Amino acid sequence: MAADVAFAEGPLKFQLWFVEVDPIDLGVQVRLEVEYSSGSQSFNWTAEHLWFEYDALVQFESELRDGSDAGLHDMCEYPILHFERHSSQEYLTINPRSKRQSQDGDSIAIRLKINAGSMLALHSALNKFGKWW
């Protein structure tokens, strides 16, 4: 099944599926997959059952286009993705640590060096998706 939002830029491949809509809370459940393959290293991260408010998705899309930082937080305000743009270099942090997270739980956080223009490529992919919100 093809992703609702997808893009590939250099070593980064990003796919997002909208799985279920909650009209009461104005949110959507998503499945997110990030793949990274560069040289002798590869990484694949999948998160299912993530819930995002529509406003958070709109803000994320805007930050990807206009800002040096773009963060995507779920409905519980936990950070899921954080993009950074520093002059000609961009980075993606997946599942960044949060002050609200328990120190006892399992956690993975990874920071990837991605191609310049990846943030705009993701913005373009999100912008092309026919939104209902």
Coordinates of C-alpha atoms in Angstrom, one line a residue:
M1 CA 0.0 0.0 0.0
A2 CA 1.4 3.4 -1.0
A3 CA 1.9 6.0 1.7
D4 CA -0.3 9.1 1.8
V5 CA 2.8 11.3 2.1
A6 CA 6.2 10.1 0.9
F7 CA 9.5 11.5 -0.3
A8 CA 13.1 10.4 -0.8
E9 CA 16.0 12.8 -0.6
G10 CA 19.5 11.4 -0.7
P11 CA 19.9 8.8 2.0
L12 CA 16.5 9.7 3.6
K13 CA 13.2 8.1 2.8
F14 CA 10.1 9.2 4.7
Q15 CA 6.6 7.7 4.5
L16 CA 3.4 8.7 6.4
W17 CA 0.1 6.9 6.3
F18 CA -3.2 8.4 7.7
V19 CA -4.8 5.4 9.4
E20 CA -7.8 6.7 11.4
V21 CA -9.6 10.0 11.8
D22 CA -11.0 11.2 15.1
P23 CA -13.5 14.0 14.3
I24 CA -14.2 14.8 17.9
D25 CA -10.6 15.6 18.9
L26 CA -9.7 16.9 15.5
G27 CA -6.8 14.5 15.1
V28 CA -5.6 11.6 13.1
Q29 CA -3.8 8.4 13.8
V30 CA -0.7 7.8 11.6
R31 CA 1.9 5.2 10.8
L32 CA 5.3 6.8 10.2
E33 CA 8.3 5.1 8.7
V34 CA 11.8 6.6 8.2
E35 CA 14.6 4.9 6.4
Y36 CA 18.1 6.0 6.1
S37 CA 20.8 4.4 4.0
S38 CA 24.2 5.9 3.4
G39 CA 27.4 4.0 2.6
S40 CA 27.8 1.1 4.9
Q41 CA 25.1 2.3 7.4
S42 CA 21.4 1.8 7.2
F43 CA 18.5 2.5 9.6
N44 CA 14.8 1.8 9.6
W45 CA 12.4 3.2 12.2
T46 CA 8.7 2.6 12.3
A47 CA 6.1 4.1 14.7
E48 CA 2.5 3.0 14.6
H49 CA -0.5 4.3 16.5
L50 CA 0.7 7.9 16.7
W51 CA -2.0 10.5 17.1
F52 CA -1.5 14.1 15.9
E53 CA -3.8 17.1 16.1
Y54 CA -4.5 18.7 12.8
D55 CA -3.1 22.0 14.1
A56 CA 0.2 20.3 15.0
L57 CA 0.5 19.0 11.4
V58 CA -0.2 22.4 10.0
Q59 CA 2.4 24.0 12.2
F60 CA 4.9 21.3 11.3
E61 CA 4.4 21.9 7.6
S62 CA 4.8 25.6 8.0
E63 CA 8.0 25.2 10.1
L64 CA 9.5 22.9 7.5
R65 CA 9.0 25.7 4.9
D66 CA 9.9 28.8 6.9
G67 CA 12.0 27.9 9.9
S68 CA 15.4 26.6 10.9
D69 CA 13.7 24.1 13.2
A70 CA 10.6 22.0 12.7
G71 CA 9.2 19.8 15.4
L72 CA 6.3 17.3 15.3
H73 CA 4.7 16.4 18.6
D74 CA 1.9 13.9 19.2
M75 CA -1.3 14.6 21.1
C76 CA 0.4 14.0 24.4
E77 CA 3.0 16.7 23.5
Y78 CA 5.8 14.1 23.1
P79 CA 8.3 15.0 20.4
I80 CA 8.4 12.5 17.6
L81 CA 10.6 14.3 15.0
H82 CA 12.8 17.3 15.0
F83 CA 14.3 18.8 11.9
E84 CA 17.1 21.4 12.0
R85 CA 18.5 23.6 9.3
H86 CA 22.0 25.2 9.8
S87 CA 23.2 27.1 6.8
S88 CA 23.9 24.4 4.2
Q89 CA 23.3 21.4 6.4
E90 CA 20.2 19.7 7.8
Y91 CA 19.6 17.2 10.6
L92 CA 16.7 15.0 11.6
T93 CA 16.4 13.8 15.2
I94 CA 13.9 10.9 15.6
N95 CA 12.2 10.4 18.9
P96 CA 14.1 13.2 20.7
R97 CA 14.3 13.0 24.5
S98 CA 11.6 14.9 26.3
K99 CA 11.6 16.2 29.9
R100 CA 8.2 14.6 30.3
Q101 CA 9.4 11.1 29.4
S102 CA 10.1 8.6 32.2
Q103 CA 13.7 7.7 32.9
D104 CA 12.7 4.1 33.5
G105 CA 11.2 3.4 30.1
D106 CA 12.9 2.2 26.9
S107 CA 13.9 5.0 24.6
I108 CA 15.7 5.4 21.4
A109 CA 16.8 8.7 19.9
I110 CA 18.9 9.1 16.8
R111 CA 20.2 12.1 15.0
L112 CA 20.8 11.9 11.2
K113 CA 22.7 14.2 8.9
I114 CA 20.4 14.6 5.9
N115 CA 20.8 16.4 2.6
A116 CA 20.2 20.1 2.4
G117 CA 16.7 20.6 0.9
S118 CA 15.2 17.6 2.7
M119 CA 13.0 19.8 4.9
L120 CA 11.6 21.5 1.8
A121 CA 11.1 18.2 0.1
L122 CA 9.0 17.0 3.1
H123 CA 7.1 20.3 3.1
S124 CA 6.3 19.8 -0.6
A125 CA 5.1 16.2 -0.1
L126 CA 2.8 17.4 2.8
N127 CA 1.6 20.3 0.8
K128 CA 0.6 18.1 -2.1
F129 CA -1.5 15.8 0.1
G130 CA -5.2 16.7 -0.2
K131 CA -6.0 17.7 3.4
W132 CA -9.5 17.4 4.9
W133 CA -8.7 19.7 7.8

